[in-house]
Short mmCIF file of the C-alpha atoms (twelve columns), coordinates in Angstrom:
data_MODEL
# 
_entry.id   MODEL 
# 
loop_
_atom_site.group_PDB 
_atom_site.id 
_atom_site.type_symbol 
_atom_site.label_atom_id 
_atom_site.label_alt_id 
_atom_site.label_comp_id 
_atom_site.label_asym_id 
_atom_site.label_seq_id 
_atom_site.Cartn_x 
_atom_site.Cartn_y 
_atom_site.Cartn_z 
_atom_site.pdbx_PDB_model_num 
ATOM 1   C CA . MET A 1   0.000   0.000   0.000    1 
ATOM 2   C CA . THR A 2   1.390   3.355   -1.041   1 
ATOM 3   C CA . ARG A 3   1.473   6.051   1.567    1 
ATOM 4   C CA . PRO A 4   0.402   9.567   0.716    1 
ATOM 5   C CA . GLU A 5   3.102   12.176  0.182    1 
ATOM 6   C CA . HIS A 6   2.226   14.198  3.367    1 
ATOM 7   C CA . ASP A 7   2.799   11.205  5.623    1 
ATOM 8   C CA . VAL A 8   6.534   11.027  4.779    1 
ATOM 9   C CA . THR A 9   8.759   13.037  7.186    1 
ATOM 10  C CA . ASP A 10  12.519  13.813  7.259    1 
ATOM 11  C CA . THR A 11  14.349  12.266  10.241   1 
ATOM 12  C CA . ARG A 12  17.853  13.775  9.476    1 
ATOM 13  C CA . GLU A 13  19.603  16.171  11.872   1 
ATOM 14  C CA . PRO A 14  18.507  19.769  11.820   1 
ATOM 15  C CA . VAL A 15  20.543  22.321  9.883    1 
ATOM 16  C CA . SER A 16  21.405  24.146  13.129   1 
ATOM 17  C CA . ALA A 17  23.144  21.069  14.404   1 
ATOM 18  C CA . LEU A 18  25.274  20.894  11.233   1 
ATOM 19  C CA . ARG A 19  26.215  24.541  11.488   1 
ATOM 20  C CA . THR A 20  27.105  24.515  15.240   1 
ATOM 21  C CA . GLY A 21  28.789  21.149  15.263   1 
ATOM 22  C CA . THR A 22  26.324  19.811  17.772   1 
ATOM 23  C CA . GLY A 23  23.961  17.053  17.275   1 
ATOM 24  C CA . ARG A 24  24.279  13.493  17.884   1 
ATOM 25  C CA . PRO A 25  26.996  12.435  20.279   1 
ATOM 26  C CA . GLY A 26  30.314  11.778  18.449   1 
ATOM 27  C CA . ALA A 27  29.278  13.546  15.288   1 
ATOM 28  C CA . THR A 28  31.940  15.903  13.898   1 
ATOM 29  C CA . HIS A 29  31.899  18.219  10.912   1 
ATOM 30  C CA . PRO A 30  34.841  19.907  9.321    1 
ATOM 31  C CA . PRO A 31  34.937  23.635  9.788    1 
ATOM 32  C CA . GLY A 32  33.665  25.624  6.891    1 
ATOM 33  C CA . PHE A 33  31.556  22.814  5.588    1 
ATOM 34  C CA . PRO A 34  29.111  24.468  3.180    1 
ATOM 35  C CA . ILE A 35  25.659  24.629  4.536    1 
ATOM 36  C CA . GLY A 36  22.715  25.343  2.288    1 
ATOM 37  C CA . ARG A 37  19.154  26.007  3.061    1 
ATOM 38  C CA . ARG A 38  17.109  23.326  4.569    1 
ATOM 39  C CA . VAL A 39  15.061  21.757  1.805    1 
ATOM 40  C CA . PRO A 40  12.428  19.181  2.376    1 
ATOM 41  C CA . VAL A 41  13.111  15.912  0.597    1 
ATOM 42  C CA . THR A 42  10.295  13.902  -0.763   1 
ATOM 43  C CA . LEU A 43  10.777  10.181  -1.300   1 
ATOM 44  C CA . LEU A 44  8.959   8.763   -4.276   1 
ATOM 45  C CA . PRO A 45  7.360   5.412   -4.028   1 
ATOM 46  C CA . PRO A 46  9.015   2.628   -6.043   1 
ATOM 47  C CA . GLY A 47  6.163   2.408   -8.465   1 
ATOM 48  C CA . LEU A 48  6.769   5.910   -9.693   1 
ATOM 49  C CA . LEU A 49  10.417  5.260   -10.816  1 
ATOM 50  C CA . ARG A 50  10.941  4.597   -14.588  1 
ATOM 51  C CA . THR A 51  13.759  2.738   -16.336  1 
ATOM 52  C CA . ALA A 52  15.662  4.639   -19.136  1 
ATOM 53  C CA . ALA A 53  14.588  3.553   -22.613  1 
ATOM 54  C CA . ARG A 54  17.076  1.442   -24.658  1 
ATOM 55  C CA . PRO A 55  18.518  3.135   -27.808  1 
ATOM 56  C CA . LEU A 56  17.064  1.891   -31.055  1 
ATOM 57  C CA . PRO A 57  19.443  -0.236  -33.189  1 
ATOM 58  C CA . PRO A 58  20.712  1.473   -36.404  1 
ATOM 59  C CA . GLN A 59  18.439  0.963   -39.333  1 
ATOM 60  C CA . PRO A 60  20.013  -1.183  -42.128  1 
ATOM 61  C CA . ARG A 61  20.688  0.432   -45.561  1 
ATOM 62  C CA . SER A 62  18.088  -0.062  -48.102  1 
ATOM 63  C CA . ARG A 63  18.483  -2.967  -50.441  1 
ATOM 64  C CA . ARG A 64  18.618  -0.636  -53.434  1 
ATOM 65  C CA . ALA A 65  21.657  1.251   -52.081  1 
ATOM 66  C CA . ILE A 66  23.482  -1.970  -51.259  1 
ATOM 67  C CA . LEU A 67  22.781  -3.363  -54.713  1 
ATOM 68  C CA . ALA A 68  24.055  -0.171  -56.391  1 
ATOM 69  C CA . ALA A 69  27.278  -0.254  -54.383  1 
ATOM 70  C CA . ALA A 70  27.859  -3.896  -55.279  1 
ATOM 71  C CA . ILE A 71  27.341  -3.194  -58.984  1 
ATOM 72  C CA . ALA A 72  29.764  -0.240  -58.883  1 
ATOM 73  C CA . ALA A 73  32.436  -2.339  -57.193  1 
ATOM 74  C CA . ALA A 74  32.012  -5.103  -59.763  1 
ATOM 75  C CA . VAL A 75  32.334  -2.609  -62.621  1 
ATOM 76  C CA . LEU A 76  35.528  -1.166  -61.127  1 
ATOM 77  C CA . LEU A 77  37.053  -4.603  -60.689  1 
ATOM 78  C CA . ALA A 78  36.108  -5.634  -64.206  1 
ATOM 79  C CA . GLY A 79  37.561  -2.409  -65.632  1 
ATOM 80  C CA . ALA A 80  40.806  -2.910  -63.761  1 
ATOM 81  C CA . GLY A 81  40.999  -6.475  -65.013  1 
ATOM 82  C CA . LEU A 82  40.434  -5.371  -68.600  1 
ATOM 83  C CA . LEU A 83  43.100  -2.689  -68.214  1 
ATOM 84  C CA . VAL A 84  45.687  -5.142  -66.937  1 
ATOM 85  C CA . ARG A 85  44.746  -7.676  -69.588  1 
ATOM 86  C CA . ALA A 86  44.990  -5.095  -72.366  1 
ATOM 87  C CA . ALA A 87  48.339  -3.872  -71.092  1 
ATOM 88  C CA . THR A 88  49.746  -7.359  -70.847  1 
ATOM 89  C CA . ALA A 89  48.379  -8.610  -74.194  1 
ATOM 90  C CA . ALA A 90  51.720  -8.235  -76.056  1 
ATOM 91  C CA . PRO A 91  52.139  -9.845  -79.493  1 
ATOM 92  C CA . SER A 92  52.996  -13.528 -79.351  1 
ATOM 93  C CA . PRO A 93  56.071  -15.003 -81.076  1 
ATOM 94  C CA . ARG A 94  53.881  -15.997 -84.010  1 
ATOM 95  C CA . ASP A 95  52.499  -12.461 -84.201  1 
ATOM 96  C CA . VAL A 96  55.999  -10.973 -84.239  1 
ATOM 97  C CA . VAL A 97  57.084  -13.222 -87.126  1 
ATOM 98  C CA . GLN A 98  53.894  -12.528 -89.060  1 
ATOM 99  C CA . GLU A 99  54.407  -8.780  -88.590  1 
ATOM 100 C CA . PHE A 100 57.947  -9.160  -89.971  1 
ATOM 101 C CA . PHE A 101 56.728  -10.766 -93.199  1 
ATOM 102 C CA . ALA A 102 53.781  -8.358  -93.391  1 
ATOM 103 C CA . ALA A 103 56.286  -5.489  -93.478  1 
ATOM 104 C CA . LEU A 104 58.095  -7.185  -96.366  1 
ATOM 105 C CA . ALA A 105 54.809  -7.666  -98.200  1 
ATOM 106 C CA . ALA A 106 54.240  -3.916  -97.826  1 
ATOM 107 C CA . HIS A 107 57.737  -3.233  -99.278  1 
ATOM 108 C CA . ASP A 108 58.640  -1.432  -96.062  1 
ATOM 109 C CA . GLY A 109 62.095  -2.421  -94.868  1 
ATOM 110 C CA . SER A 110 62.001  0.211   -92.122  1 
ATOM 111 C CA . LEU A 111 59.664  -2.026  -90.082  1 
ATOM 112 C CA . THR A 112 62.064  -4.981  -90.008  1 
ATOM 113 C CA . ALA A 113 63.736  -3.745  -86.829  1 
ATOM 114 C CA . GLY A 114 66.597  -5.521  -85.112  1 
ATOM 115 C CA . SER A 115 70.359  -5.575  -84.862  1 
ATOM 116 C CA . ALA A 116 70.619  -6.634  -88.516  1 
ATOM 117 C CA . CYS A 117 69.120  -3.285  -89.499  1 
ATOM 118 C CA . ASN A 118 71.817  -1.229  -87.803  1 
ATOM 119 C CA . ARG A 119 73.056  1.214   -90.471  1 
ATOM 120 C CA . ASN A 120 71.521  -0.963  -93.152  1 
ATOM 121 C CA . PRO A 121 70.277  0.910   -96.237  1 
ATOM 122 C CA . LEU A 122 67.742  -1.857  -96.940  1 
ATOM 123 C CA . CYS A 123 66.014  -1.007  -93.634  1 
ATOM 124 C CA . THR A 124 65.175  2.531   -94.706  1 
ATOM 125 C CA . ALA A 125 61.898  3.780   -96.117  1 
ATOM 126 C CA . GLY A 126 61.702  3.323   -99.876  1 
ATOM 127 C CA . ALA A 127 64.591  0.845   -100.077 1 
ATOM 128 C CA . LEU A 128 62.257  -1.964  -101.209 1 
ATOM 129 C CA . ASP A 129 59.950  0.140   -103.364 1 
ATOM 130 C CA . SER A 130 61.540  -1.112  -106.595 1 
ATOM 131 C CA . GLY A 131 63.674  -4.066  -107.590 1 
ATOM 132 C CA . TYR A 132 62.168  -6.262  -104.857 1 
ATOM 133 C CA . GLU A 133 59.560  -9.023  -104.737 1 
ATOM 134 C CA . PRO A 134 58.466  -10.159 -101.250 1 
ATOM 135 C CA . PRO A 135 57.801  -13.768 -100.228 1 
ATOM 136 C CA . ARG A 136 54.290  -15.029 -100.969 1 
ATOM 137 C CA . ASN A 137 51.906  -17.436 -99.213  1 
ATOM 138 C CA . VAL A 138 53.550  -17.015 -95.808  1 
ATOM 139 C CA . THR A 139 52.383  -19.545 -93.188  1 
ATOM 140 C CA . ILE A 140 53.579  -20.477 -89.704  1 
ATOM 141 C CA . ALA A 141 54.527  -24.147 -89.869  1 
ATOM 142 C CA . ALA A 142 55.493  -24.834 -86.239  1 
ATOM 143 C CA . GLU A 143 56.591  -23.238 -82.980  1 
ATOM 144 C CA . THR A 144 58.872  -24.776 -80.372  1 
ATOM 145 C CA . GLY A 145 61.133  -23.636 -77.573  1 
ATOM 146 C CA . SER A 146 61.001  -22.450 -73.982  1 
ATOM 147 C CA . ARG A 147 59.538  -19.577 -72.015  1 
ATOM 148 C CA . GLU A 148 62.630  -17.518 -72.762  1 
ATOM 149 C CA . GLU A 149 63.176  -18.357 -76.439  1 
ATOM 150 C CA . ARG A 150 60.949  -19.658 -79.200  1 
ATOM 151 C CA . GLN A 151 61.780  -21.080 -82.622  1 
ATOM 152 C CA . VAL A 152 59.105  -20.256 -85.171  1 
ATOM 153 C CA . GLN A 153 59.207  -22.138 -88.464  1 
ATOM 154 C CA . VAL A 154 57.752  -20.102 -91.292  1 
ATOM 155 C CA . ALA A 155 57.145  -21.329 -94.844  1 
ATOM 156 C CA . TYR A 156 56.869  -19.073 -97.888  1 
ATOM 157 C CA . THR A 157 56.987  -19.121 -101.678 1 
ATOM 158 C CA . LEU A 158 59.693  -17.311 -103.616 1 
ATOM 159 C CA . GLY A 159 60.371  -17.574 -107.326 1 
ATOM 160 C CA . GLY A 160 58.002  -20.515 -107.688 1 
ATOM 161 C CA . HIS A 161 59.751  -22.538 -104.964 1 
ATOM 162 C CA . ARG A 162 58.703  -23.275 -101.397 1 
ATOM 163 C CA . TYR A 163 61.171  -22.474 -98.602  1 
ATOM 164 C CA . THR A 164 61.135  -22.896 -94.823  1 
ATOM 165 C CA . SER A 165 63.078  -20.679 -92.431  1 
ATOM 166 C CA . THR A 166 63.476  -20.860 -88.662  1 
ATOM 167 C CA . VAL A 167 63.120  -17.550 -86.841  1 
ATOM 168 C CA . THR A 168 64.436  -17.300 -83.264  1 
ATOM 169 C CA . VAL A 169 62.288  -15.059 -81.069  1 
ATOM 170 C CA . THR A 170 63.520  -14.022 -77.599  1 
ATOM 171 C CA . ALA A 171 61.380  -13.004 -74.602  1 
ATOM 172 C CA . LEU A 172 61.778  -9.683  -72.818  1 
ATOM 173 C CA . HIS A 173 60.080  -9.804  -69.409  1 
ATOM 174 C CA . SER A 174 58.786  -6.775  -67.492  1 
ATOM 175 C CA . THR A 175 58.355  -6.395  -63.719  1 
ATOM 176 C CA . SER A 176 55.398  -4.025  -64.128  1 
ATOM 177 C CA . VAL A 177 51.860  -5.356  -63.785  1 
ATOM 178 C CA . PHE A 178 50.896  -3.230  -66.765  1 
ATOM 179 C CA . HIS A 179 53.572  -4.673  -69.062  1 
ATOM 180 C CA . GLY A 180 53.739  -8.354  -69.769  1 
ATOM 181 C CA . THR A 181 56.271  -10.327 -71.806  1 
ATOM 182 C CA . SER A 182 57.268  -8.838  -75.137  1 
ATOM 183 C CA . TRP A 183 59.060  -10.694 -77.928  1 
ATOM 184 C CA . TRP A 184 61.691  -9.594  -80.411  1 
ATOM 185 C CA . ILE A 185 63.345  -11.368 -83.332  1 
ATOM 186 C CA . ARG A 186 66.842  -12.381 -82.365  1 
ATOM 187 C CA . THR A 187 67.811  -14.169 -85.580  1 
ATOM 188 C CA . PRO A 188 65.937  -12.641 -88.514  1 
ATOM 189 C CA . PRO A 189 65.605  -14.712 -91.672  1 
ATOM 190 C CA . GLY A 190 67.654  -13.568 -94.617  1 
ATOM 191 C CA . THR A 191 71.182  -13.533 -96.003  1 
ATOM 192 C CA . GLN A 192 74.378  -11.578 -95.526  1 
ATOM 193 C CA . LEU A 193 75.182  -10.263 -98.988  1 
ATOM 194 C CA . THR A 194 78.864  -9.795  -99.834  1 
ATOM 195 C CA . GLY A 195 79.763  -7.499  -102.682 1 
ATOM 196 C CA . PRO A 196 83.043  -6.551  -104.345 1 
ATOM 197 C CA . PRO A 197 85.450  -4.493  -102.236 1 
ATOM 198 C CA . ALA A 198 85.487  -1.700  -104.813 1 
ATOM 199 C CA . THR A 199 83.410  -0.705  -107.790 1 
ATOM 200 C CA . PRO A 200 83.648  2.070   -110.395 1 
ATOM 201 C CA . VAL A 201 80.027  3.050   -109.789 1 
ATOM 202 C CA . PRO A 202 77.678  2.282   -106.873 1 
ATOM 203 C CA . ILE A 203 75.810  -1.021  -106.994 1 
ATOM 204 C CA . ALA A 204 72.076  -0.921  -106.322 1 
ATOM 205 C CA . VAL A 205 70.371  -3.701  -104.329 1 
ATOM 206 C CA . ALA A 206 66.669  -3.133  -104.978 1 
ATOM 207 C CA . ALA A 207 66.391  0.651   -104.460 1 
ATOM 208 C CA . ALA A 208 69.241  0.826   -101.923 1 
ATOM 209 C CA . ARG A 209 72.919  1.415   -102.535 1 
ATOM 210 C CA . LEU A 210 75.459  -1.238  -101.596 1 
ATOM 211 C CA . PRO A 211 78.095  0.440   -99.373  1 
ATOM 212 C CA . THR A 212 81.160  -0.302  -101.535 1 
ATOM 213 C CA . GLN A 213 84.399  1.680   -101.727 1 
ATOM 214 C CA . PRO A 214 85.492  3.796   -104.710 1 
ATOM 215 C CA . ALA A 215 87.472  2.033   -107.417 1 
ATOM 216 C CA . ASP A 216 90.740  3.675   -106.328 1 
ATOM 217 C CA . ALA A 217 90.342  2.771   -102.634 1 
ATOM 218 C CA . HIS A 218 93.302  1.019   -101.028 1 
ATOM 219 C CA . ASP A 219 92.853  -2.092  -98.872  1 
ATOM 220 C CA . ALA A 220 89.081  -1.922  -99.219  1 
ATOM 221 C CA . ALA A 221 87.172  -4.629  -97.379  1 
ATOM 222 C CA . PRO A 222 84.340  -6.492  -99.127  1 
ATOM 223 C CA . ALA A 223 81.030  -4.714  -98.817  1 
ATOM 224 C CA . GLU A 224 78.453  -6.545  -96.685  1 
ATOM 225 C CA . ILE A 225 74.769  -5.967  -96.167  1 
ATOM 226 C CA . TRP A 226 71.997  -8.042  -94.570  1 
ATOM 227 C CA . ALA A 227 68.986  -8.659  -96.801  1 
ATOM 228 C CA . PRO A 228 65.609  -10.113 -95.697  1 
ATOM 229 C CA . PRO A 229 63.980  -12.863 -97.771  1 
ATOM 230 C CA . GLY A 230 62.800  -11.871 -101.215 1 
ATOM 231 C CA . ARG A 231 63.792  -11.623 -104.861 1 
ATOM 232 C CA . TYR A 232 66.201  -8.763  -105.522 1 
ATOM 233 C CA . THR A 233 67.284  -7.020  -108.683 1 
ATOM 234 C CA . ILE A 234 70.935  -6.002  -108.313 1 
ATOM 235 C CA . THR A 235 72.207  -3.443  -110.799 1 
ATOM 236 C CA . ARG A 236 75.485  -1.767  -111.653 1 
ATOM 237 C CA . PRO A 237 74.910  1.180   -113.998 1 
ATOM 238 C CA . GLU A 238 76.898  1.499   -117.191 1 
ATOM 239 C CA . THR A 239 80.215  3.315   -117.324 1 
ATOM 240 C CA . PRO A 240 82.217  4.673   -120.264 1 
ATOM 241 C CA . ILE A 241 83.835  1.221   -120.398 1 
ATOM 242 C CA . LEU A 242 81.335  -1.329  -119.030 1 
ATOM 243 C CA . GLU A 243 77.819  -2.231  -120.033 1 
ATOM 244 C CA . THR A 244 75.003  -2.117  -117.495 1 
ATOM 245 C CA . ALA A 245 75.045  -5.268  -115.364 1 
ATOM 246 C CA . THR A 246 71.891  -6.779  -113.862 1 
ATOM 247 C CA . LEU A 247 71.494  -9.778  -111.591 1 
ATOM 248 C CA . THR A 248 68.357  -11.372 -110.140 1 
ATOM 249 C CA . LEU A 249 69.027  -12.932 -106.750 1 
ATOM 250 C CA . ASP A 250 66.660  -14.975 -104.556 1 
ATOM 251 C CA . VAL A 251 67.455  -14.441 -100.876 1 
ATOM 252 C CA . THR A 252 66.176  -17.168 -98.552  1 
ATOM 253 C CA . ASP A 253 68.018  -18.282 -95.427  1 
ATOM 254 C CA . ASN A 254 71.600  -18.946 -96.544  1 
ATOM 255 C CA . PRO A 255 74.322  -17.631 -94.199  1 
ATOM 256 C CA . THR A 256 76.110  -15.615 -96.901  1 
ATOM 257 C CA . THR A 257 75.716  -14.955 -100.607 1 
ATOM 258 C CA . SER A 258 78.278  -13.286 -102.853 1 
ATOM 259 C CA . ILE A 259 77.227  -10.671 -105.372 1 
ATOM 260 C CA . THR A 260 78.994  -11.335 -108.655 1 
ATOM 261 C CA . LEU A 261 77.944  -9.043  -111.462 1 
ATOM 262 C CA . PRO A 262 79.027  -9.719  -115.048 1 
ATOM 263 C CA . SER A 263 81.475  -7.211  -116.511 1 
ATOM 264 C CA . THR A 264 81.099  -6.700  -120.230 1 
ATOM 265 C CA . ILE A 265 83.282  -4.185  -122.048 1 
ATOM 266 C CA . LYS A 266 81.441  -2.038  -124.520 1 
ATOM 267 C CA . PRO A 267 82.477  -2.717  -128.135 1 
ATOM 268 C CA . ALA A 268 83.135  0.982   -128.585 1 
ATOM 269 C CA . ALA A 269 85.475  0.932   -125.583 1 
ATOM 270 C CA . ILE A 270 87.425  -1.993  -127.075 1 
ATOM 271 C CA . THR A 271 87.844  -0.140  -130.354 1 
ATOM 272 C CA . THR A 272 88.946  3.010   -128.557 1 
ATOM 273 C CA . ALA A 273 91.425  1.078   -126.401 1 
ATOM 274 C CA . GLN A 274 93.058  -0.509  -129.464 1 
ATOM 275 C CA . GLN A 275 93.282  2.849   -131.200 1 
ATOM 276 C CA . LEU A 276 94.901  4.434   -128.144 1 
ATOM 277 C CA . ILE A 277 97.538  1.684   -127.962 1 
ATOM 278 C CA . HIS A 278 98.330  1.857   -131.677 1 
ATOM 279 C CA . GLN A 279 98.590  5.608   -131.517 1 
ATOM 280 C CA . ARG A 280 100.959 5.317   -128.612 1 
ATOM 281 C CA . LEU A 281 103.191 2.925   -130.568 1 
ATOM 282 C CA . ASP A 282 103.133 5.239   -133.571 1 
ATOM 283 C CA . ASP A 283 104.143 8.168   -131.379 1 
ATOM 284 C CA . CYS A 284 106.993 6.101   -129.964 1 
ATOM 285 C CA . ALA A 285 108.162 5.173   -133.479 1 
ATOM 286 C CA . ALA A 286 108.195 8.833   -134.434 1 
ATOM 287 C CA . GLN A 287 110.959 9.504   -131.899 1 
ATOM 288 C CA . GLN A 288 114.362 9.493   -133.670 1 
ATOM 289 C CA . THR A 289 116.237 8.028   -130.774 1 
ATOM 290 C CA . PHE A 290 117.460 4.611   -129.757 1 
ATOM 291 C CA . ILE A 291 115.317 4.698   -126.583 1 
ATOM 292 C CA . PRO A 292 112.009 6.427   -127.387 1 
ATOM 293 C CA . SER A 293 110.126 8.094   -124.511 1 
ATOM 294 C CA . ILE A 294 106.864 10.030  -124.451 1 
ATOM 295 C CA . GLY A 295 105.139 12.130  -121.840 1 
ATOM 296 C CA . ARG A 296 104.626 11.427  -118.167 1 
ATOM 297 C CA . TRP A 297 104.456 7.666   -118.631 1 
ATOM 298 C CA . GLY A 298 107.940 7.600   -120.090 1 
ATOM 299 C CA . GLY A 299 109.125 4.475   -121.824 1 
ATOM 300 C CA . CYS A 300 108.064 3.005   -125.076 1 
ATOM 301 C CA . PRO A 301 108.006 -0.765  -125.690 1 
ATOM 302 C CA . MET A 302 111.066 -0.773  -127.983 1 
ATOM 303 C CA . SER A 303 114.701 0.261   -127.673 1 
ATOM 304 C CA . TYR A 304 118.053 -0.420  -129.351 1 
ATOM 305 C CA . LEU A 305 121.668 -0.441  -128.084 1 
ATOM 306 C CA . ASP A 306 124.441 0.703   -130.464 1 
ATOM 307 C CA . LYS A 307 128.182 0.663   -129.564 1 
ATOM 308 C CA . HIS A 308 129.627 2.722   -132.397 1 
ATOM 309 C CA . PHE A 309 131.259 6.103   -131.892 1 
ATOM 310 C CA . VAL A 310 129.186 8.022   -134.399 1 
ATOM 311 C CA . THR A 311 125.622 7.361   -135.600 1 
ATOM 312 C CA . ASP A 312 122.986 9.364   -137.334 1 
ATOM 313 C CA . ALA A 313 119.397 9.653   -136.086 1 
ATOM 314 C CA . PRO A 314 117.619 6.287   -136.188 1 
ATOM 315 C CA . THR A 315 114.159 5.779   -137.566 1 
ATOM 316 C CA . TRP A 316 111.535 3.349   -136.314 1 
ATOM 317 C CA . THR A 317 108.804 1.679   -138.300 1 
ATOM 318 C CA . ILE A 318 105.977 -0.373  -136.804 1 
ATOM 319 C CA . GLN A 319 105.750 -3.497  -138.926 1 
ATOM 320 C CA . ASP A 320 103.162 -5.384  -136.851 1 
ATOM 321 C CA . TYR A 321 101.100 -4.282  -133.926 1 
ATOM 322 C CA . PRO A 322 100.973 -6.741  -131.024 1 
ATOM 323 C CA . GLN A 323 97.944  -8.932  -130.543 1 
ATOM 324 C CA . LEU A 324 96.190  -7.925  -127.348 1 
ATOM 325 C CA . ASP A 325 93.855  -9.430  -124.796 1 
ATOM 326 C CA . LEU A 326 91.516  -6.863  -123.262 1 
ATOM 327 C CA . GLN A 327 89.722  -7.891  -120.076 1 
ATOM 328 C CA . PRO A 328 87.607  -5.944  -117.588 1 
ATOM 329 C CA . ALA A 329 89.502  -5.186  -114.395 1 
ATOM 330 C CA . SER A 330 87.986  -5.162  -110.906 1 
ATOM 331 C CA . ASP A 331 88.197  -1.372  -110.763 1 
ATOM 332 C CA . GLY A 332 86.177  -0.986  -113.960 1 
ATOM 333 C CA . SER A 333 89.115  -0.336  -116.273 1 
ATOM 334 C CA . ILE A 334 90.371  -2.473  -119.170 1 
ATOM 335 C CA . SER A 335 93.357  -4.654  -118.417 1 
ATOM 336 C CA . VAL A 336 95.625  -5.031  -121.466 1 
ATOM 337 C CA . ILE A 337 98.139  -7.835  -121.974 1 
ATOM 338 C CA . THR A 338 99.996  -9.037  -125.070 1 
ATOM 339 C CA . THR A 339 99.181  -12.470 -126.443 1 
ATOM 340 C CA . ALA A 340 101.449 -12.232 -129.512 1 
ATOM 341 C CA . PRO A 341 104.225 -9.634  -129.780 1 
ATOM 342 C CA . GLY A 342 104.391 -7.134  -132.619 1 
ATOM 343 C CA . ARG A 343 107.505 -5.983  -134.512 1 
ATOM 344 C CA . ALA A 344 109.211 -2.638  -134.912 1 
ATOM 345 C CA . MET A 345 112.045 -2.070  -137.448 1 
ATOM 346 C CA . ILE A 346 114.917 0.327   -136.752 1 
ATOM 347 C CA . HIS A 347 117.219 1.811   -139.400 1 
ATOM 348 C CA . TYR A 348 120.279 3.982   -138.864 1 
ATOM 349 C CA . ARG A 349 123.869 4.552   -140.026 1 
ATOM 350 C CA . TRP A 350 127.139 4.458   -138.161 1 
ATOM 351 C CA . THR A 351 130.840 5.272   -138.699 1 
ATOM 352 C CA . ASN A 352 134.070 5.190   -136.754 1 
ATOM 353 C CA . GLU A 353 135.743 7.937   -138.790 1 
ATOM 354 C CA . PHE A 354 136.007 11.516  -137.591 1 
ATOM 355 C CA . ILE A 355 137.430 13.191  -140.723 1 
ATOM 356 C CA . GLU A 356 135.446 13.786  -143.870 1 
ATOM 357 C CA . PRO A 357 134.811 12.122  -146.126 1 
ATOM 358 C CA . ARG A 358 133.610 9.442   -143.727 1 
ATOM 359 C CA . GLN A 359 132.340 6.053   -144.659 1 
ATOM 360 C CA . TRP A 360 128.868 5.230   -143.290 1 
ATOM 361 C CA . HIS A 361 127.435 1.806   -142.672 1 
ATOM 362 C CA . ASP A 362 123.686 1.074   -142.789 1 
ATOM 363 C CA . VAL A 363 121.981 -0.968  -140.063 1 
ATOM 364 C CA . THR A 364 118.477 -2.398  -140.191 1 
ATOM 365 C CA . ASP A 365 117.130 -4.471  -137.349 1 
ATOM 366 C CA . THR A 366 113.850 -5.425  -135.662 1 
ATOM 367 C CA . ARG A 367 112.615 -5.508  -132.113 1 
ATOM 368 C CA . GLU A 368 109.625 -7.235  -130.507 1 
ATOM 369 C CA . ILE A 369 106.833 -5.066  -129.178 1 
ATOM 370 C CA . LYS A 370 104.940 -6.095  -126.046 1 
ATOM 371 C CA . VAL A 371 102.561 -3.846  -124.164 1 
ATOM 372 C CA . THR A 372 100.843 -4.096  -120.776 1 
ATOM 373 C CA . GLY A 373 98.742  -1.585  -118.908 1 
ATOM 374 C CA . ASN A 374 95.214  -0.355  -118.451 1 
ATOM 375 C CA . VAL A 375 92.722  1.743   -120.327 1 
ATOM 376 C CA . ALA A 376 90.665  3.772   -117.864 1 
ATOM 377 C CA . ALA A 377 88.171  6.605   -118.006 1 
ATOM 378 C CA . ASP A 378 89.381  10.011  -116.872 1 
ATOM 379 C CA . ASN A 379 86.381  12.346  -116.542 1 
ATOM 380 C CA . GLY A 380 84.567  10.191  -119.058 1 
ATOM 381 C CA . VAL A 381 87.442  10.115  -121.565 1 
ATOM 382 C CA . LEU A 382 89.399  6.897   -122.116 1 
ATOM 383 C CA . GLN A 383 93.144  7.054   -121.564 1 
ATOM 384 C CA . TRP A 384 95.937  4.488   -122.069 1 
ATOM 385 C CA . TYR A 385 98.214  3.963   -119.073 1 
ATOM 386 C CA . PRO A 386 101.123 1.648   -120.040 1 
ATOM 387 C CA . ARG A 387 103.212 -0.193  -117.488 1 
# 
């Protein structure tokens, strides 16, 4: 039973007792203890006390918001995966080899990159535009090897024949997650072309120039150039002495191939060379001396030794010109050698008397004529250079 509020009384000590320190026996209070007004205290019955309400649990997110967040996360993950996959999707060894032959099919040697193209005129733009036929019907026959190196066998048709070459492709690994393994051709198919060490005019391989030395170069090394597979037209332009030379060469996968161009002397150059030699002999015969000599090249191919004290001026007559063999030389000149000697007749008089009238004695004799040397072009004009 609950008692009414006015029936509850306060039984604590009066405020005066707290202030004066008196009260119940033994009770003590520290001096200066704050004393407020006396306030009646009302005790509430237990039924009137209330318990504090519990906080409500947080409301969960709506299903629509959760679903949207999940979709966004999935899209981000998928995009990142596609980015990594695209960055790491480098061309395979087969792709690299196919790209190599595709560049040849496009007559673009500048795309055949690699160490073989270092300072190589065939690897420049336009070098394969003319005088070149690329391989046809290119197919990948097989691929073997390891993770670091692959051997790709490629078959192609060239000049009506089927050939197979092995291309070594080497891996280049990257530590970046955005760069996978790339491949490069270590051993490109083709041939090392070797040309003559010197040439009178530049030799063209397709539309490129073979890096040969001038004809008068000393100790020139053979010219070398790497050429990818294909059919090449190799040309040496005409000179005042030589005809134009043309060679068709199929390059497959041989280690080295020598360039040997035919050298054909122009008929007009042969006629001019013979005329120059005959004229030289005639000029020598016109010298009224026992040892004829002309110009900077000095000696003539005939001479005579006389031991008498007094002689008159001798005369020479060419009876037969020598038979000559004219061959093209490596420097583009005409090499001249004698196959059958000619003959020159000398006539003079001698005497051992010093007082007139003197008695003269006639002498007629012959000497063989042999010539060697070269006929070369000097600023486009043929000249005879005897040795």
